[in-house]
Short mmCIF file of C-alpha atoms in Angstrom, two decimals:
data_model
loop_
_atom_site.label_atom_id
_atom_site.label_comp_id
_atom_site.label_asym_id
_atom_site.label_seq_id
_atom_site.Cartn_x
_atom_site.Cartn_y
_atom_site.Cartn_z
CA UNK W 1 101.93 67.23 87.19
CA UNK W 2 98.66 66.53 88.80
CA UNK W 3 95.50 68.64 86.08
CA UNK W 4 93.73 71.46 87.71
CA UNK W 5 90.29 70.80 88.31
CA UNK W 6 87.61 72.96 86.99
CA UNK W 7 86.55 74.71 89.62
CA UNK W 8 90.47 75.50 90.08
CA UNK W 9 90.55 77.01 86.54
CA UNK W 10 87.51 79.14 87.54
CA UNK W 11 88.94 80.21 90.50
CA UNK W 12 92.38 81.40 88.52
CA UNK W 13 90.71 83.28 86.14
CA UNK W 14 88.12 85.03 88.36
CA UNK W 15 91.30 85.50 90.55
CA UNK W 16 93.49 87.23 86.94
CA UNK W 17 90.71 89.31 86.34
CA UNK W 18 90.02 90.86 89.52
CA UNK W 19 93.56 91.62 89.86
CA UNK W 20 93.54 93.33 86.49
CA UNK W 21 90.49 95.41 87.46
CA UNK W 22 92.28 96.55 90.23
CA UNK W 23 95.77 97.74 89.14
CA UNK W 24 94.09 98.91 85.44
CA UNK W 25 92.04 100.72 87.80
CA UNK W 26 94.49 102.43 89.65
CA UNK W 27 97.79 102.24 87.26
CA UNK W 28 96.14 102.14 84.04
CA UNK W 29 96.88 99.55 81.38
CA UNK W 30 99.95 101.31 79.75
CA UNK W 31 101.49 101.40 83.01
CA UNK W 32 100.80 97.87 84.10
CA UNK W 33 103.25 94.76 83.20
CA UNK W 34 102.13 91.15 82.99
CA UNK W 35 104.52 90.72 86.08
CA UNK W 36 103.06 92.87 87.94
CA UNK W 37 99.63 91.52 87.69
CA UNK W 38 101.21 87.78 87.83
CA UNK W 39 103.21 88.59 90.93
CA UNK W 40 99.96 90.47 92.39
CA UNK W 41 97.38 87.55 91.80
CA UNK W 42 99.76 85.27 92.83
CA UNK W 43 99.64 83.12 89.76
CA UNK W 44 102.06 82.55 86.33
CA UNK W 45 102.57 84.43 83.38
CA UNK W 46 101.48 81.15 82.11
CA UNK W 47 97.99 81.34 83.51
CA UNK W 48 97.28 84.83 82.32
CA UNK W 49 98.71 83.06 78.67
CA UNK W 50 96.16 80.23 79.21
CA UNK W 51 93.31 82.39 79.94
CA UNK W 52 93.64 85.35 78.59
CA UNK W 53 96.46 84.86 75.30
CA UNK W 54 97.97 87.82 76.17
CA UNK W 55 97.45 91.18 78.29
CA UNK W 56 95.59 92.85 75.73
CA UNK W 57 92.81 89.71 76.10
CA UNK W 58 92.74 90.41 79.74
CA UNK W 59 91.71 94.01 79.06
CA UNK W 60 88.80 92.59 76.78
CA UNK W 61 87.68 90.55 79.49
CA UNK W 62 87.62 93.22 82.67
CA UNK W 63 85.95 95.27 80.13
CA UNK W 64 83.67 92.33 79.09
CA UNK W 65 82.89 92.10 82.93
CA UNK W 66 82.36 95.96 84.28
CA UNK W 67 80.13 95.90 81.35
CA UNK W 68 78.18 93.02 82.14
CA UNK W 69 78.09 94.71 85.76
CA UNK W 70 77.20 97.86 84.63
CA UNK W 71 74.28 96.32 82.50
CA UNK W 72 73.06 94.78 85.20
CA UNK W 73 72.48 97.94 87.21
CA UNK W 74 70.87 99.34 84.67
CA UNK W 75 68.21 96.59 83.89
CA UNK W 76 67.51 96.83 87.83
CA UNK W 77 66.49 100.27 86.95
CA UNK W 78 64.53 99.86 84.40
CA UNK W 79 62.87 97.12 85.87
CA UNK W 80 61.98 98.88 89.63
CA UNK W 81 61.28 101.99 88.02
CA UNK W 82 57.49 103.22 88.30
CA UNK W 83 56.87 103.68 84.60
CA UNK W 84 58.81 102.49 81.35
CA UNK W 85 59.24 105.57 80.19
CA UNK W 86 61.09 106.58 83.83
CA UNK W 87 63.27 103.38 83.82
CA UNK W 88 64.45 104.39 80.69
CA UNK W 89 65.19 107.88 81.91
CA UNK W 90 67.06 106.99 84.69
CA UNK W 91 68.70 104.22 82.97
CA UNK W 92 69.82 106.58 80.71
CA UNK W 93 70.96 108.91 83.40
CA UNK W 94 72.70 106.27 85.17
CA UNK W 95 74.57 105.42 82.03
CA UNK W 96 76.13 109.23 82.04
CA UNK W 97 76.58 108.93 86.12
CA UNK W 98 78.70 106.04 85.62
CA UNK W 99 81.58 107.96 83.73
CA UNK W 100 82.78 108.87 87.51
CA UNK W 101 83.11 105.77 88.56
CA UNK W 102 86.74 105.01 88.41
CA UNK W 103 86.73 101.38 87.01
CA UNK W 104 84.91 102.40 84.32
CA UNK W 105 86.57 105.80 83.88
CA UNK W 106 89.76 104.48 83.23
CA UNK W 107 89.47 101.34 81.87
CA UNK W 108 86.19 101.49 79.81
CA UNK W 109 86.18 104.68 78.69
CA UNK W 110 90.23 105.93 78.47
CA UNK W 111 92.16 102.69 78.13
CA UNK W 112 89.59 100.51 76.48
CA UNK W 113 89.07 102.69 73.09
CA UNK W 114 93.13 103.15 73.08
CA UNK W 115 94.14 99.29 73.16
CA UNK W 116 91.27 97.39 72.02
CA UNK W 117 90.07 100.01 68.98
CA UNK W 118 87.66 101.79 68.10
CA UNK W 119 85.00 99.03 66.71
CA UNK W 120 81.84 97.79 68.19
CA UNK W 121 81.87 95.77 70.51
CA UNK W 122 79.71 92.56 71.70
CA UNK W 123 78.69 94.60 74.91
CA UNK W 124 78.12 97.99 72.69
CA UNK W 125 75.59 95.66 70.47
CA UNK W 126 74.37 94.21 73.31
CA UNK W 127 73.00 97.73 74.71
CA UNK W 128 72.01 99.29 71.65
CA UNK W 129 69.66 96.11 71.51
CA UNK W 130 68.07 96.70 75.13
CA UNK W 131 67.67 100.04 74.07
CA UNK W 132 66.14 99.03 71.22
CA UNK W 133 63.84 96.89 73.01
CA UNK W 134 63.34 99.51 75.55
CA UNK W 135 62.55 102.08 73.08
CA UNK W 136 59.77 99.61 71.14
CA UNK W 137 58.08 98.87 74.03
CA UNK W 138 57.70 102.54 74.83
CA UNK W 139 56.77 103.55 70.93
CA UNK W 140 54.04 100.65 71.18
CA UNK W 141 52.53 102.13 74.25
CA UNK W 142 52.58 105.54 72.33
CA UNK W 143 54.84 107.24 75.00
CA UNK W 144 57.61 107.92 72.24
CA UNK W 145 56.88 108.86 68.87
CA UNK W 146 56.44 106.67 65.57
CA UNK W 147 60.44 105.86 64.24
CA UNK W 148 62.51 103.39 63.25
CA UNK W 149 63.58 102.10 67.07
CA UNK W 150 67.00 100.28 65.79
CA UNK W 151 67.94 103.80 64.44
CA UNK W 152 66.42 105.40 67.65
CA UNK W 153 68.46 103.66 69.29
CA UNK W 154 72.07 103.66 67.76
CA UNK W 155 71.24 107.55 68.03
CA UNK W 156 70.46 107.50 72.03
CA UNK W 157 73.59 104.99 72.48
CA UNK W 158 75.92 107.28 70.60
CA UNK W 159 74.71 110.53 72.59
CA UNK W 160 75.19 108.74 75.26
CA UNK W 161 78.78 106.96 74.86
CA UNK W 162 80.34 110.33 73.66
CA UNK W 163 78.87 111.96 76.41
CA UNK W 164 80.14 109.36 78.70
CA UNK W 165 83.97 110.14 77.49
CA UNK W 166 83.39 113.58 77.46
CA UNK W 167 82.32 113.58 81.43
CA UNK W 168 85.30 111.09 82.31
CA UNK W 169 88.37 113.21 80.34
CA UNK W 170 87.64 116.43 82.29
CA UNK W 171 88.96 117.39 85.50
CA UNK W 172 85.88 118.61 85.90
CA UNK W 173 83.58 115.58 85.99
CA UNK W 174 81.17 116.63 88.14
CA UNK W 175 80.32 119.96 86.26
CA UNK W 176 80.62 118.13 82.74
CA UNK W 177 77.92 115.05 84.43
CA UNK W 178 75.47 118.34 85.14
CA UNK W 179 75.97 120.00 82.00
CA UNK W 180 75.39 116.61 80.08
CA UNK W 181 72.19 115.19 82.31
CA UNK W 182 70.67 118.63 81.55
CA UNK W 183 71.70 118.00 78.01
CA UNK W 184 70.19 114.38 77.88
CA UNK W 185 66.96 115.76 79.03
CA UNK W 186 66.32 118.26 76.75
CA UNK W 187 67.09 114.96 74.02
CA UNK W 188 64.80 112.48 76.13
CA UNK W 189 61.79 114.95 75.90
CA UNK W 190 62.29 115.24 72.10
CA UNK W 191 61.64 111.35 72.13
CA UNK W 192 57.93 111.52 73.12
CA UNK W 193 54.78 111.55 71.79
CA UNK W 194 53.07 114.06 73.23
CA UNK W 195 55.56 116.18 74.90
#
């Protein structure tokens, strides 16, 4: 049996997990078997074994990747927005907006918490940090007021994530999204300075 080259392996993972983002998408991951994804990408039960360990590892990773996704879009805004202080409103706005979005609806935010737990994870660290740094910057410039920023910002992340599942377990997303950005900012203005 001739090895698989690297780029090969690459292209088998990247294959697995855009297959599981798509049926955990639409069938959720409870109602998903490892055949179905294997028959669907086309590949073994032994590649999603070799890659992933098991389907619960494959969840960690499409989560691993809409989040790194999602991050992205929200450094874009916070780095084309006019002001600091706006990028990290509509970053923060964006964050909330996102709990439509089906991918992350279902997968982050319902299936995610069920099957992986309820503990912090790398990518939850990994924004409460850029909020953190966000939230310095801002307190440096004087635009939010004097407090501990790491605290500041486990407190903005939290409001935020629980608002986030809130929005994305109602039927009635859209109303719950208006309710919640009206919400967020009444919170944001309590943040600053001189209000």
């Amino acid at each position: 049996m001739a090895r698989r080259t690297r780029a090969e392996m690459e292209e088998t993972r990247a294959t697995l997990l855009a297959t599981a983002r798509s049926v955990f998408s639409e069938r959720g991951y409870a109602d998903t078997s490892m055949d179905d994804l294997t028959a669907q990408a086309g590949l073994t039960r032994g590649a999603l074994y070799h890659h992933f360990g098991d389907k619960q590892g494959l969840l960690a990773a499409v989560v691993a990747s809409i989040d790194a996704e999602l991050d992205a879009r929200l450094q874009a805004l916070s780095d084309t927005a006019q002001t600091p202080w706006e990028g990290f409103r509509q970053r923060c706005r964006a964050y909330l907006e996102m709990a439509l979005e089906p991918d992350y609806q279902r997968i982050v935010l319902r299936d995610a918490p069920a099957v992986l737990g309820g503990t912090s994870t790398d990518a939850q660290r990994h924004c409460i940090a850029s909020i953190q740094a966000l939230l310095e910057r801002l307190i440096e410039q004087g635009v939010v007021a004097e407090a501990d920023p790491q605290a500041l910002a486990s407190l903005v992340y939290g409001s935020l994530a629980e608002a986030a599942v809130w929005i994305a377990q109602g039927d009635d997303g859209d109303a719950r999204l208006a309710r919640s950005t009206g919400a967020l900012e009444l919170l944001l203005r309590g943040l600053l300075a001189k209000p």
